[in-house]
PDB file of C-alpha atoms in Angstrom:
ATOM      1  CA  MET A 979      38.584 -63.838 -10.396  1.00 49.00           C
ATOM      2  CA  ASP A 980      38.699 -62.819  -6.742  1.00 52.00           C
ATOM      3  CA  GLU A 981      36.404 -64.600  -4.337  1.00 54.00           C
ATOM      4  CA  ILE A 982      33.558 -62.554  -2.916  1.00 58.00           C
ATOM      5  CA  PRO A 983      34.428 -61.743   0.720  1.00 57.00           C
ATOM      6  CA  ALA A 984      32.751 -63.897   3.339  1.00 54.00           C
ATOM      7  CA  PHE A 985      29.402 -62.833   4.719  1.00 53.00           C
ATOM      8  CA  THR A 986      29.106 -64.288   8.204  1.00 52.00           C
ATOM      9  CA  ILE A 987      25.942 -63.921  10.268  1.00 49.00           C
ATOM     10  CA  LYS A 988      26.951 -62.459  13.620  1.00 50.00           C
ATOM     11  CA  LYS A 989      24.992 -61.982  16.821  1.00 44.00           C
ATOM     12  CA  GLY A 990      22.660 -59.036  16.320  1.00 50.00           C
ATOM     13  CA  ASP A 991      22.546 -59.377  12.524  1.00 72.00           C
ATOM     14  CA  TYR A 992      19.239 -60.024  10.772  1.00 83.00           C
ATOM     15  CA  GLY A 993      20.316 -62.955   8.638  1.00 87.00           C
ATOM     16  CA  PRO A 994      21.212 -63.515   4.987  1.00 91.00           C
ATOM     17  CA  SER A 995      17.742 -62.728   3.604  1.00 94.00           C
ATOM     18  CA  SER A 996      17.751 -59.276   5.164  1.00 94.00           C
ATOM     19  CA  TYR A 997      21.306 -58.730   3.953  1.00 93.00           C
ATOM     20  CA  VAL A 998      20.331 -59.645   0.398  1.00 95.00           C
ATOM     21  CA  ALA A 999      17.260 -57.375   0.459  1.00 97.00           C
ATOM     22  CA  ARG A1000      19.237 -54.409   1.801  1.00 96.00           C
ATOM     23  CA  CYS A1001      21.872 -54.848  -0.890  1.00 96.00           C
ATOM     24  CA  ALA A1002      19.098 -54.751  -3.503  1.00 98.00           C
ATOM     25  CA  GLN A1003      17.569 -51.606  -2.008  1.00 98.00           C
ATOM     26  CA  LEU A1004      20.898 -49.830  -1.803  1.00 98.00           C
ATOM     27  CA  ALA A1005      21.744 -50.770  -5.388  1.00 98.00           C
ATOM     28  CA  MET A1006      18.484 -49.208  -6.580  1.00 98.00           C
ATOM     29  CA  CYS A1007      19.072 -46.036  -4.551  1.00 98.00           C
ATOM     30  CA  LEU A1008      22.698 -45.637  -5.660  1.00 98.00           C
ATOM     31  CA  GLU A1009      21.842 -46.058  -9.331  1.00 98.00           C
ATOM     32  CA  VAL A1010      19.090 -43.443  -9.391  1.00 98.00           C
ATOM     33  CA  SER A1011      21.190 -41.041  -7.296  1.00 98.00           C
ATOM     34  CA  ALA A1012      24.238 -41.149  -9.573  1.00 98.00           C
ATOM     35  CA  SER A1013      24.715 -37.964 -11.618  1.00 97.00           C
ATOM     36  CA  PRO A1014      25.140 -36.938 -14.385  1.00 96.00           C
ATOM     37  CA  LYS A1015      23.806 -40.192 -15.842  1.00 96.00           C
ATOM     38  CA  PRO A1016      22.793 -39.144 -19.372  1.00 97.00           C
ATOM     39  CA  GLY A1017      19.074 -39.215 -20.080  1.00 97.00           C
ATOM     40  CA  ASN A1018      18.008 -40.809 -16.818  1.00 95.00           C
ATOM     41  CA  ILE A1019      16.292 -39.428 -13.759  1.00 95.00           C
ATOM     42  CA  ASP A1020      18.784 -38.728 -10.994  1.00 96.00           C
ATOM     43  CA  ARG A1021      19.137 -36.590  -7.895  1.00 96.00           C
ATOM     44  CA  HIS A1022      19.179 -33.445 -10.058  1.00 95.00           C
ATOM     45  CA  ASP A1023      16.818 -34.320 -12.929  1.00 95.00           C
ATOM     46  CA  ASP A1024      13.175 -35.381 -13.133  1.00 94.00           C
ATOM     47  CA  TYR A1025      10.718 -36.039 -15.916  1.00 92.00           C
ATOM     48  CA  ALA A1026       7.279 -34.416 -15.933  1.00 90.00           C
ATOM     49  CA  ASP A1027       5.429 -37.470 -14.604  1.00 92.00           C
ATOM     50  CA  THR A1028       8.233 -39.439 -12.976  1.00 95.00           C
ATOM     51  CA  ARG A1029      10.533 -38.049 -10.322  1.00 96.00           C
ATOM     52  CA  TYR A1030      13.606 -39.050  -8.343  1.00 97.00           C
ATOM     53  CA  GLU A1031      11.405 -39.569  -5.283  1.00 98.00           C
ATOM     54  CA  HIS A1032       9.315 -42.141  -7.151  1.00 98.00           C
ATOM     55  CA  PHE A1033      12.407 -44.286  -7.635  1.00 98.00           C
ATOM     56  CA  LEU A1034      13.272 -44.007  -3.944  1.00 98.00           C
ATOM     57  CA  ALA A1035       9.736 -45.065  -3.005  1.00 98.00           C
ATOM     58  CA  SER A1036      10.027 -48.054  -5.335  1.00 97.00           C
ATOM     59  CA  ALA A1037      13.365 -49.091  -3.817  1.00 98.00           C
ATOM     60  CA  VAL A1038      11.920 -48.983  -0.309  1.00 97.00           C
ATOM     61  CA  SER A1039       8.719 -50.788  -1.277  1.00 97.00           C
ATOM     62  CA  ILE A1040      10.196 -54.019  -2.598  1.00 97.00           C
ATOM     63  CA  TYR A1041      12.199 -54.918   0.532  1.00 98.00           C
ATOM     64  CA  PRO A1042       9.816 -57.635   1.857  1.00 98.00           C
ATOM     65  CA  VAL A1043       9.476 -59.240  -1.573  1.00 98.00           C
ATOM     66  CA  ILE A1044      13.243 -59.501  -2.137  1.00 98.00           C
ATOM     67  CA  GLU A1045      13.702 -60.771   1.411  1.00 97.00           C
ATOM     68  CA  GLU A1046      11.109 -63.496   0.846  1.00 98.00           C
ATOM     69  CA  ALA A1047      12.408 -64.361  -2.635  1.00 98.00           C
ATOM     70  CA  SER A1048      15.898 -64.931  -1.221  1.00 97.00           C
ATOM     71  CA  LYS A1049      14.492 -67.792   0.862  1.00 97.00           C
ATOM     72  CA  ASN A1050      13.252 -69.691  -2.199  1.00 96.00           C
ATOM     73  CA  ILE A1051      14.435 -71.062  -5.529  1.00 95.00           C
ATOM     74  CA  GLN A1052      10.981 -71.382  -7.110  1.00 96.00           C
ATOM     75  CA  GLY A1053       8.229 -68.887  -7.858  1.00 97.00           C
ATOM     76  CA  THR A1054      10.368 -66.430  -9.807  1.00 98.00           C
ATOM     77  CA  GLY A1055       7.364 -65.022 -11.664  1.00 97.00           C
ATOM     78  CA  LYS A1056       5.345 -64.737  -8.475  1.00 97.00           C
ATOM     79  CA  TYR A1057       8.042 -62.648  -6.796  1.00 98.00           C
ATOM     80  CA  ILE A1058       8.556 -60.471  -9.867  1.00 98.00           C
ATOM     81  CA  LYS A1059       4.809 -59.786  -9.931  1.00 97.00           C
ATOM     82  CA  ALA A1060       4.746 -59.056  -6.197  1.00 97.00           C
ATOM     83  CA  ALA A1061       7.699 -56.657  -6.443  1.00 97.00           C
ATOM     84  CA  VAL A1062       6.183 -54.816  -9.417  1.00 96.00           C
ATOM     85  CA  SER A1063       2.871 -54.542  -7.565  1.00 96.00           C
ATOM     86  CA  GLU A1064       4.540 -53.159  -4.436  1.00 96.00           C
ATOM     87  CA  SER A1065       6.517 -50.693  -6.521  1.00 96.00           C
ATOM     88  CA  VAL A1066       3.504 -49.177  -8.300  1.00 94.00           C
ATOM     89  CA  ASN A1067       1.434 -49.143  -5.093  1.00 95.00           C
ATOM     90  CA  TRP A1068       3.941 -46.924  -3.304  1.00 97.00           C
ATOM     91  CA  HIS A1069       4.087 -44.039  -5.783  1.00 96.00           C
ATOM     92  CA  LYS A1070       2.298 -42.458  -8.735  1.00 94.00           C
ATOM     93  CA  GLY A1071       5.264 -42.220 -11.087  1.00 94.00           C
ATOM     94  CA  GLY A1072       4.497 -45.185 -13.317  1.00 91.00           C
ATOM     95  CA  ASN A1073       7.128 -47.755 -14.270  1.00 89.00           C
ATOM     96  CA  THR A1074      10.359 -47.205 -12.356  1.00 95.00           C
ATOM     97  CA  HIS A1075      12.137 -50.546 -11.846  1.00 96.00           C
ATOM     98  CA  PHE A1076      10.388 -53.173 -13.990  1.00 95.00           C
ATOM     99  CA  GLY A1077      13.510 -54.416 -15.780  1.00 96.00           C
ATOM    100  CA  ALA A1078      15.638 -54.193 -12.664  1.00 98.00           C
ATOM    101  CA  ILE A1079      13.167 -56.347 -10.729  1.00 98.00           C
ATOM    102  CA  ILE A1080      13.314 -59.043 -13.417  1.00 98.00           C
ATOM    103  CA  LEU A1081      17.081 -59.180 -12.846  1.00 98.00           C
ATOM    104  CA  LEU A1082      17.142 -58.716  -9.073  1.00 98.00           C
ATOM    105  CA  VAL A1083      14.663 -61.462  -8.168  1.00 98.00           C
ATOM    106  CA  PRO A1084      16.604 -64.476  -9.546  1.00 98.00           C
ATOM    107  CA  LEU A1085      19.928 -62.996  -8.386  1.00 98.00           C
ATOM    108  CA  ALA A1086      18.455 -62.548  -4.891  1.00 98.00           C
ATOM    109  CA  MET A1087      17.133 -66.105  -4.929  1.00 98.00           C
ATOM    110  CA  ALA A1088      20.590 -67.350  -5.884  1.00 98.00           C
ATOM    111  CA  ALA A1089      22.338 -65.246  -3.237  1.00 96.00           C
ATOM    112  CA  GLY A1090      19.969 -66.468  -0.538  1.00 95.00           C
ATOM    113  CA  LYS A1091      20.476 -70.098  -1.548  1.00 96.00           C
ATOM    114  CA  ILE A1092      24.264 -69.837  -1.526  1.00 94.00           C
ATOM    115  CA  LEU A1093      24.482 -67.840   1.708  1.00 91.00           C
ATOM    116  CA  SER A1094      22.294 -70.422   3.434  1.00 90.00           C
ATOM    117  CA  GLU A1095      24.887 -73.069   2.597  1.00 89.00           C
ATOM    118  CA  LYS A1096      28.276 -71.367   2.943  1.00 86.00           C
ATOM    119  CA  GLU A1097      30.019 -68.113   3.752  1.00 81.00           C
ATOM    120  CA  THR A1098      32.014 -67.360   0.608  1.00 82.00           C
ATOM    121  CA  PHE A1099      31.298 -67.577  -3.096  1.00 86.00           C
ATOM    122  CA  THR A1100      32.506 -66.140  -6.376  1.00 90.00           C
ATOM    123  CA  ILE A1101      30.581 -63.995  -8.836  1.00 93.00           C
ATOM    124  CA  PRO A1102      30.514 -66.881 -11.371  1.00 93.00           C
ATOM    125  CA  GLU A1103      29.004 -69.137  -8.698  1.00 95.00           C
ATOM    126  CA  LEU A1104      26.310 -66.567  -7.992  1.00 96.00           C
ATOM    127  CA  THR A1105      25.375 -65.992 -11.626  1.00 96.00           C
ATOM    128  CA  ALA A1106      25.537 -69.708 -12.440  1.00 97.00           C
ATOM    129  CA  CYS A1107      23.097 -70.382  -9.608  1.00 97.00           C
ATOM    130  CA  ALA A1108      20.797 -67.605 -10.821  1.00 98.00           C
ATOM    131  CA  HIS A1109      20.995 -68.981 -14.372  1.00 98.00           C
ATOM    132  CA  SER A1110      20.040 -72.425 -13.081  1.00 98.00           C
ATOM    133  CA  ILE A1111      17.061 -70.938 -11.228  1.00 98.00           C
ATOM    134  CA  VAL A1112      15.690 -69.071 -14.262  1.00 98.00           C
ATOM    135  CA  LYS A1113      16.077 -72.122 -16.493  1.00 98.00           C
ATOM    136  CA  GLU A1114      13.722 -73.987 -14.129  1.00 98.00           C
ATOM    137  CA  THR A1115      10.921 -71.421 -14.365  1.00 98.00           C
ATOM    138  CA  SER A1116       7.421 -72.589 -15.278  1.00 97.00           C
ATOM    139  CA  THR A1117       4.441 -71.576 -17.406  1.00 96.00           C
ATOM    140  CA  GLU A1118       2.881 -70.155 -14.253  1.00 96.00           C
ATOM    141  CA  ASP A1119       5.919 -67.896 -13.922  1.00 97.00           C
ATOM    142  CA  ALA A1120       5.402 -66.766 -17.527  1.00 94.00           C
ATOM    143  CA  VAL A1121       1.747 -65.928 -16.848  1.00 93.00           C
ATOM    144  CA  ASP A1122       2.749 -63.966 -13.734  1.00 94.00           C
ATOM    145  CA  LEU A1123       5.214 -61.922 -15.775  1.00 93.00           C
ATOM    146  CA  TYR A1124       2.603 -61.182 -18.441  1.00 88.00           C
ATOM    147  CA  SER A1125       0.269 -59.807 -15.781  1.00 89.00           C
ATOM    148  CA  CYS A1126       3.030 -57.389 -14.703  1.00 90.00           C
ATOM    149  CA  PHE A1127       2.840 -55.435 -17.958  1.00 84.00           C
ATOM    150  CA  GLY A1128      -0.696 -54.353 -17.231  1.00 80.00           C
ATOM    151  CA  ILE A1129       0.151 -53.546 -13.608  1.00 79.00           C
ATOM    152  CA  SER A1130       3.151 -51.387 -14.474  1.00 73.00           C
ATOM    153  CA  GLY A1131       2.005 -49.912 -17.774  1.00 68.00           C
ATOM    154  CA  VAL A1132       5.262 -50.931 -19.470  1.00 73.00           C
ATOM    155  CA  ARG A1133       5.283 -50.296 -23.203  1.00 63.00           C
ATOM    156  CA  VAL A1134       6.217 -53.217 -25.464  1.00 59.00           C
ATOM    157  CA  ASN A1135       6.612 -53.675 -29.191  1.00 58.00           C
ATOM    158  CA  PRO A1136       4.253 -56.084 -30.996  1.00 56.00           C
ATOM    159  CA  VAL A1137       5.741 -59.530 -31.680  1.00 54.00           C
ATOM    160  CA  GLU A1138       4.669 -62.484 -33.781  1.00 57.00           C
ATOM    161  CA  GLU A1139       4.335 -65.014 -30.955  1.00 61.00           C
ATOM    162  CA  PHE A1140       2.615 -64.557 -27.557  1.00 62.00           C
ATOM    163  CA  ASP A1141       1.912 -60.893 -28.300  1.00 59.00           C
ATOM    164  CA  LEU A1142       0.842 -59.061 -25.152  1.00 57.00           C
ATOM    165  CA  GLN A1143      -1.535 -56.981 -27.217  1.00 53.00           C
ATOM    166  CA  LYS A1144      -3.596 -60.064 -28.051  1.00 60.00           C
ATOM    167  CA  ASP A1145      -6.210 -61.368 -25.611  1.00 62.00           C
ATOM    168  CA  SER A1146      -5.218 -64.928 -26.449  1.00 77.00           C
ATOM    169  CA  ALA A1147      -1.588 -64.530 -25.296  1.00 82.00           C
ATOM    170  CA  VAL A1148      -1.984 -66.097 -21.845  1.00 86.00           C
ATOM    171  CA  ALA A1149      -4.096 -68.944 -23.172  1.00 88.00           C
ATOM    172  CA  ASP A1150      -1.432 -69.616 -25.804  1.00 89.00           C
ATOM    173  CA  LEU A1151       1.257 -69.743 -23.129  1.00 90.00           C
ATOM    174  CA  LYS A1152      -0.687 -72.323 -21.153  1.00 91.00           C
ATOM    175  CA  GLU A1153      -1.659 -74.390 -24.179  1.00 91.00           C
ATOM    176  CA  LYS A1154       1.939 -74.631 -25.401  1.00 92.00           C
ATOM    177  CA  HIS A1155       3.436 -75.011 -21.888  1.00 93.00           C
ATOM    178  CA  VAL A1156       5.790 -72.077 -22.411  1.00 94.00           C
ATOM    179  CA  SER A1157       7.990 -71.277 -19.424  1.00 96.00           C
ATOM    180  CA  LEU A1158       9.229 -67.847 -18.432  1.00 96.00           C
ATOM    181  CA  TYR A1159      12.717 -68.856 -19.534  1.00 97.00           C
ATOM    182  CA  ASP A1160      11.293 -69.901 -22.913  1.00 95.00           C
ATOM    183  CA  LEU A1161       9.911 -66.379 -23.301  1.00 94.00           C
ATOM    184  CA  MET A1162      13.317 -64.915 -22.526  1.00 95.00           C
ATOM    185  CA  VAL A1163      14.906 -67.129 -25.177  1.00 95.00           C
ATOM    186  CA  ILE A1164      12.388 -65.802 -27.698  1.00 93.00           C
ATOM    187  CA  ALA A1165      13.126 -62.183 -26.693  1.00 92.00           C
ATOM    188  CA  GLN A1166      16.890 -62.418 -26.205  1.00 94.00           C
ATOM    189  CA  GLY A1167      17.719 -61.035 -29.633  1.00 91.00           C
ATOM    190  CA  TYR A1168      15.958 -57.731 -29.092  1.00 91.00           C
ATOM    191  CA  ASP A1169      15.764 -57.259 -25.307  1.00 94.00           C
ATOM    192  CA  MET A1170      18.745 -56.635 -22.998  1.00 96.00           C
ATOM    193  CA  ILE A1171      17.015 -57.973 -19.895  1.00 97.00           C
ATOM    194  CA  ALA A1172      15.967 -61.209 -21.604  1.00 96.00           C
ATOM    195  CA  SER A1173      19.507 -61.581 -22.919  1.00 98.00           C
ATOM    196  CA  GLU A1174      20.851 -61.391 -19.363  1.00 98.00           C
ATOM    197  CA  TRP A1175      18.710 -64.334 -18.329  1.00 98.00           C
ATOM    198  CA  THR A1176      19.789 -66.482 -21.263  1.00 98.00           C
ATOM    199  CA  SER A1177      23.489 -65.505 -21.193  1.00 98.00           C
ATOM    200  CA  GLY A1178      23.968 -66.143 -17.484  1.00 98.00           C
ATOM    201  CA  PHE A1179      23.830 -62.439 -16.504  1.00 98.00           C
ATOM    202  CA  ILE A1180      26.941 -61.543 -18.462  1.00 97.00           C
ATOM    203  CA  ARG A1181      26.496 -57.747 -18.493  1.00 98.00           C
ATOM    204  CA  CYS A1182      25.497 -57.721 -14.831  1.00 98.00           C
ATOM    205  CA  THR A1183      28.735 -59.554 -14.060  1.00 97.00           C
ATOM    206  CA  GLU A1184      30.698 -57.069 -16.139  1.00 97.00           C
ATOM    207  CA  CYS A1185      29.122 -54.187 -14.225  1.00 97.00           C
ATOM    208  CA  ALA A1186      29.855 -55.786 -10.852  1.00 97.00           C
ATOM    209  CA  GLU A1187      33.503 -56.323 -11.758  1.00 95.00           C
ATOM    210  CA  MET A1188      33.861 -52.765 -13.093  1.00 96.00           C
ATOM    211  CA  ILE A1189      32.316 -51.263  -9.963  1.00 97.00           C
ATOM    212  CA  THR A1190      34.433 -53.447  -7.694  1.00 95.00           C
ATOM    213  CA  ASN A1191      37.622 -52.541  -9.561  1.00 94.00           C
ATOM    214  CA  GLY A1192      36.626 -48.882  -9.536  1.00 94.00           C
ATOM    215  CA  MET A1193      36.290 -48.860  -5.772  1.00 94.00           C
ATOM    216  CA  LYS A1194      39.802 -50.322  -5.632  1.00 92.00           C
ATOM    217  CA  GLY A1195      41.078 -47.444  -7.782  1.00 90.00           C
ATOM    218  CA  LYS A1196      41.610 -49.669 -10.828  1.00 90.00           C
ATOM    219  CA  LEU A1197      39.536 -47.848 -13.467  1.00 90.00           C
ATOM    220  CA  PRO A1198      41.433 -45.549 -15.871  1.00 83.00           C
ATOM    221  CA  GLY A1199      41.076 -41.868 -15.072  1.00 85.00           C
ATOM    222  CA  LEU A1200      38.846 -42.283 -12.015  1.00 89.00           C
ATOM    223  CA  ALA A1201      39.321 -41.937  -8.300  1.00 88.00           C
ATOM    224  CA  ALA A1202      37.476 -44.357  -6.016  1.00 90.00           C
ATOM    225  CA  ASP A1203      34.293 -42.263  -5.967  1.00 94.00           C
ATOM    226  CA  ILE A1204      31.072 -44.301  -6.003  1.00 97.00           C
ATOM    227  CA  ASN A1205      29.084 -41.680  -7.935  1.00 97.00           C
ATOM    228  CA  ASP A1206      31.655 -41.291 -10.715  1.00 96.00           C
ATOM    229  CA  ILE A1207      32.225 -45.043 -10.930  1.00 97.00           C
ATOM    230  CA  ILE A1208      28.501 -45.659 -11.461  1.00 98.00           C
ATOM    231  CA  VAL A1209      28.326 -42.973 -14.172  1.00 98.00           C
ATOM    232  CA  TYR A1210      31.457 -44.353 -15.887  1.00 97.00           C
ATOM    233  CA  THR A1211      30.123 -47.924 -15.743  1.00 98.00           C
ATOM    234  CA  PHE A1212      26.779 -46.750 -17.117  1.00 98.00           C
ATOM    235  CA  LEU A1213      28.479 -45.019 -20.054  1.00 98.00           C
ATOM    236  CA  SER A1214      30.760 -47.988 -20.662  1.00 98.00           C
ATOM    237  CA  ILE A1215      27.880 -50.480 -20.868  1.00 98.00           C
ATOM    238  CA  LEU A1216      25.804 -48.059 -22.960  1.00 98.00           C
ATOM    239  CA  SER A1217      28.713 -47.510 -25.353  1.00 98.00           C
ATOM    240  CA  ARG A1218      28.761 -51.204 -26.264  1.00 97.00           C
ATOM    241  CA  ASN A1219      25.073 -52.107 -26.156  1.00 97.00           C
ATOM    242  CA  GLU A1220      21.967 -50.849 -27.933  1.00 96.00           C
ATOM    243  CA  ASP A1221      19.610 -49.844 -25.131  1.00 97.00           C
ATOM    244  CA  THR A1222      16.313 -51.742 -25.414  1.00 95.00           C
ATOM    245  CA  PHE A1223      14.249 -49.015 -23.758  1.00 94.00           C
ATOM    246  CA  ILE A1224      15.464 -46.435 -26.263  1.00 97.00           C
ATOM    247  CA  THR A1225      14.853 -48.787 -29.181  1.00 95.00           C
ATOM    248  CA  THR A1226      11.299 -49.476 -28.038  1.00 91.00           C
ATOM    249  CA  LYS A1227      10.418 -45.807 -27.620  1.00 93.00           C
ATOM    250  CA  SER A1228      12.556 -44.073 -30.243  1.00 95.00           C
ATOM    251  CA  GLY A1229      13.879 -46.696 -32.656  1.00 96.00           C
ATOM    252  CA  ALA A1230      17.163 -48.519 -33.275  1.00 96.00           C
ATOM    253  CA  GLU A1231      18.772 -45.589 -35.073  1.00 97.00           C
ATOM    254  CA  THR A1232      18.392 -43.380 -32.002  1.00 98.00           C
ATOM    255  CA  ALA A1233      19.674 -46.138 -29.716  1.00 98.00           C
ATOM    256  CA  LEU A1234      22.794 -46.555 -31.856  1.00 98.00           C
ATOM    257  CA  TYR A1235      23.317 -42.781 -31.898  1.00 98.00           C
ATOM    258  CA  VAL A1236      23.204 -42.660 -28.081  1.00 98.00           C
ATOM    259  CA  SER A1237      25.633 -45.573 -27.807  1.00 98.00           C
ATOM    260  CA  GLY A1238      27.962 -43.666 -30.142  1.00 98.00           C
ATOM    261  CA  LEU A1239      27.853 -40.603 -27.874  1.00 98.00           C
ATOM    262  CA  ALA A1240      28.717 -42.756 -24.875  1.00 98.00           C
ATOM    263  CA  ARG A1241      31.525 -44.480 -26.771  1.00 98.00           C
ATOM    264  CA  THR A1242      33.071 -41.123 -27.704  1.00 97.00           C
ATOM    265  CA  ILE A1243      33.125 -40.066 -24.046  1.00 96.00           C
ATOM    266  CA  ILE A1244      34.651 -43.343 -22.832  1.00 95.00           C
ATOM    267  CA  GLU A1245      37.341 -43.123 -25.527  1.00 94.00           C
ATOM    268  CA  LYS A1246      38.180 -39.539 -24.531  1.00 93.00           C
ATOM    269  CA  ILE A1247      38.594 -40.567 -20.883  1.00 91.00           C
ATOM    270  CA  GLU A1248      40.836 -43.476 -21.857  1.00 88.00           C
ATOM    271  CA  ASN A1249      42.893 -41.360 -24.277  1.00 87.00           C
ATOM    272  CA  LEU A1250      43.402 -38.653 -21.677  1.00 84.00           C
ATOM    273  CA  HIS A1251      44.500 -41.268 -19.197  1.00 73.00           C
ATOM    274  CA  GLU A1252      47.106 -42.571 -21.647  1.00 74.00           C
ATOM    275  CA  VAL A1253      48.459 -39.043 -22.041  1.00 68.00           C
ATOM    276  CA  HIS A1254      48.479 -38.255 -18.330  1.00 62.00           C
ATOM    277  CA  LYS A1255      49.298 -41.597 -16.731  1.00 62.00           C
ATOM    278  CA  ILE A1256      52.972 -40.696 -16.449  1.00 51.00           C
ATOM    279  CA  TYR A1257      51.784 -38.219 -13.822  1.00 53.00           C
ATOM    280  CA  ASN A1258      49.641 -40.865 -12.130  1.00 50.00           C
ATOM    281  CA  SER A1259      46.563 -38.684 -12.633  1.00 55.00           C
ATOM    282  CA  GLU A1260      43.104 -39.929 -11.622  1.00 59.00           C
ATOM    283  CA  HIS A1261      41.152 -36.880 -12.728  1.00 74.00           C
ATOM    284  CA  GLU A1262      40.519 -37.467 -16.442  1.00 83.00           C
ATOM    285  CA  PHE A1263      36.885 -38.131 -15.572  1.00 89.00           C
ATOM    286  CA  ASP A1264      36.566 -34.624 -14.123  1.00 89.00           C
ATOM    287  CA  ILE A1265      38.068 -33.121 -17.296  1.00 91.00           C
ATOM    288  CA  ILE A1266      35.524 -34.945 -19.466  1.00 93.00           C
ATOM    289  CA  LYS A1267      32.540 -34.381 -17.146  1.00 95.00           C
ATOM    290  CA  PRO A1268      31.300 -31.287 -19.089  1.00 96.00           C
ATOM    291  CA  LEU A1269      30.817 -33.573 -22.131  1.00 97.00           C
ATOM    292  CA  ILE A1270      28.789 -35.981 -19.994  1.00 97.00           C
ATOM    293  CA  ILE A1271      26.637 -33.087 -18.774  1.00 97.00           C
ATOM    294  CA  GLU A1272      26.154 -31.955 -22.381  1.00 98.00           C
ATOM    295  CA  MET A1273      25.057 -35.460 -23.390  1.00 98.00           C
ATOM    296  CA  ASP A1274      22.728 -35.556 -20.392  1.00 98.00           C
ATOM    297  CA  ARG A1275      21.117 -32.239 -21.402  1.00 97.00           C
ATOM    298  CA  GLU A1276      20.561 -33.427 -24.969  1.00 98.00           C
ATOM    299  CA  LEU A1277      18.985 -36.728 -23.965  1.00 98.00           C
ATOM    300  CA  LEU A1278      16.757 -35.144 -21.326  1.00 96.00           C
ATOM    301  CA  GLN A1279      15.593 -32.490 -23.779  1.00 96.00           C
ATOM    302  CA  ARG A1280      14.773 -35.157 -26.365  1.00 96.00           C
ATOM    303  CA  LYS A1281      13.269 -37.460 -23.704  1.00 94.00           C
ATOM    304  CA  ILE A1282      15.661 -40.271 -24.590  1.00 97.00           C
ATOM    305  CA  ASN A1283      16.020 -42.541 -21.579  1.00 96.00           C
ATOM    306  CA  PRO A1284      18.568 -45.430 -21.518  1.00 97.00           C
ATOM    307  CA  GLY A1285      16.410 -47.267 -19.000  1.00 96.00           C
ATOM    308  CA  SER A1286      17.556 -50.815 -19.781  1.00 97.00           C
ATOM    309  CA  THR A1287      21.171 -49.847 -19.175  1.00 98.00           C
ATOM    310  CA  ALA A1288      20.127 -48.444 -15.795  1.00 98.00           C
ATOM    311  CA  ASP A1289      18.514 -51.808 -14.955  1.00 98.00           C
ATOM    312  CA  ILE A1290      21.772 -53.601 -15.760  1.00 98.00           C
ATOM    313  CA  ILE A1291      23.679 -51.161 -13.545  1.00 98.00           C
ATOM    314  CA  ILE A1292      21.328 -51.865 -10.621  1.00 98.00           C
ATOM    315  CA  ALA A1293      21.951 -55.597 -10.923  1.00 98.00           C
ATOM    316  CA  GLY A1294      25.704 -55.037 -11.166  1.00 98.00           C
ATOM    317  CA  LEU A1295      25.660 -52.820  -8.085  1.00 98.00           C
ATOM    318  CA  PHE A1296      23.647 -55.473  -6.269  1.00 97.00           C
ATOM    319  CA  ILE A1297      26.248 -58.133  -6.998  1.00 97.00           C
ATOM    320  CA  ALA A1298      29.101 -55.801  -6.014  1.00 95.00           C
ATOM    321  CA  LEU A1299      27.390 -54.872  -2.737  1.00 95.00           C
ATOM    322  CA  LEU A1300      26.740 -58.524  -1.968  1.00 94.00           C
ATOM    323  CA  GLY A1301      30.478 -59.023  -2.386  1.00 90.00           C
ATOM    324  CA  GLY A1302      31.274 -56.428   0.243  1.00 89.00           C
ATOM    325  CA  VAL A1303      31.860 -53.245  -1.804  1.00 92.00           C
ATOM    326  CA  ARG A1304      31.468 -50.250   0.501  1.00 92.00           C
ATOM    327  CA  TYR A1305      32.097 -46.576  -0.064  1.00 88.00           C
TER     328      TYR A1305
END
């Protein structure tokens, strides 16, 4: 795997913490701006109560929290809670980036730690550091995360252990000394974000590599266009993963149906590329785009939102931007 290009603090720069925070903000803005991203709010599509501008406000609001988090390797839950609080205080659109924040905070902490020690690092080094940080989380971090659900209004399914819908949940966490990482281990089988923590951010890494390769012109059927690369990466991840947000709101059957739609589109792009590659064509994505728009219309009409996939894309963009991807 290629080494992430060096980030060197030069005279006039604002330091690694500011760099990390700006990469996080830009990742959030690029993800929500990408279009057509089926079922999700983007620059052209809003929902009745949540708009594109709400996501932009959220991205701007969390800057100081990410900057501060990148200077520390403890207090993961505290920074997640602070970022969620800032996000909801800056707009009236409800939950916008809850899952993304849970991913961005430990990745930002890891990036800040590494950049304070050296100038170059690989993606595996970054994610390994982030994995180490989340494994050291505490019960206090778990309690902080639980408080975020009430702040953000995030909907969750009832579970057997430490159920948020029970008043005794926080007391149970404290009594049994359950860490935030322990909670993620419990949830990893049915929640994409939790699975990222326990797997060492495997899908986030996959996204970062796909985006980086795309900007080098190495994705089948695509030119090096940041918008199209984000949409393609979104569809690719969705095609191979049941989206947690869809499952929670609409059930597993709907989530699998949406993944099937995405898989059909990715296969059509790849098949067209095989047919046309003798001509060195990079426009298969444009040929298939009407199918993506059709999928987008269906999901928006049915209010099916692959929100967890969008969170993974934000984290992948963040890693790619940290590594020097520019457009």
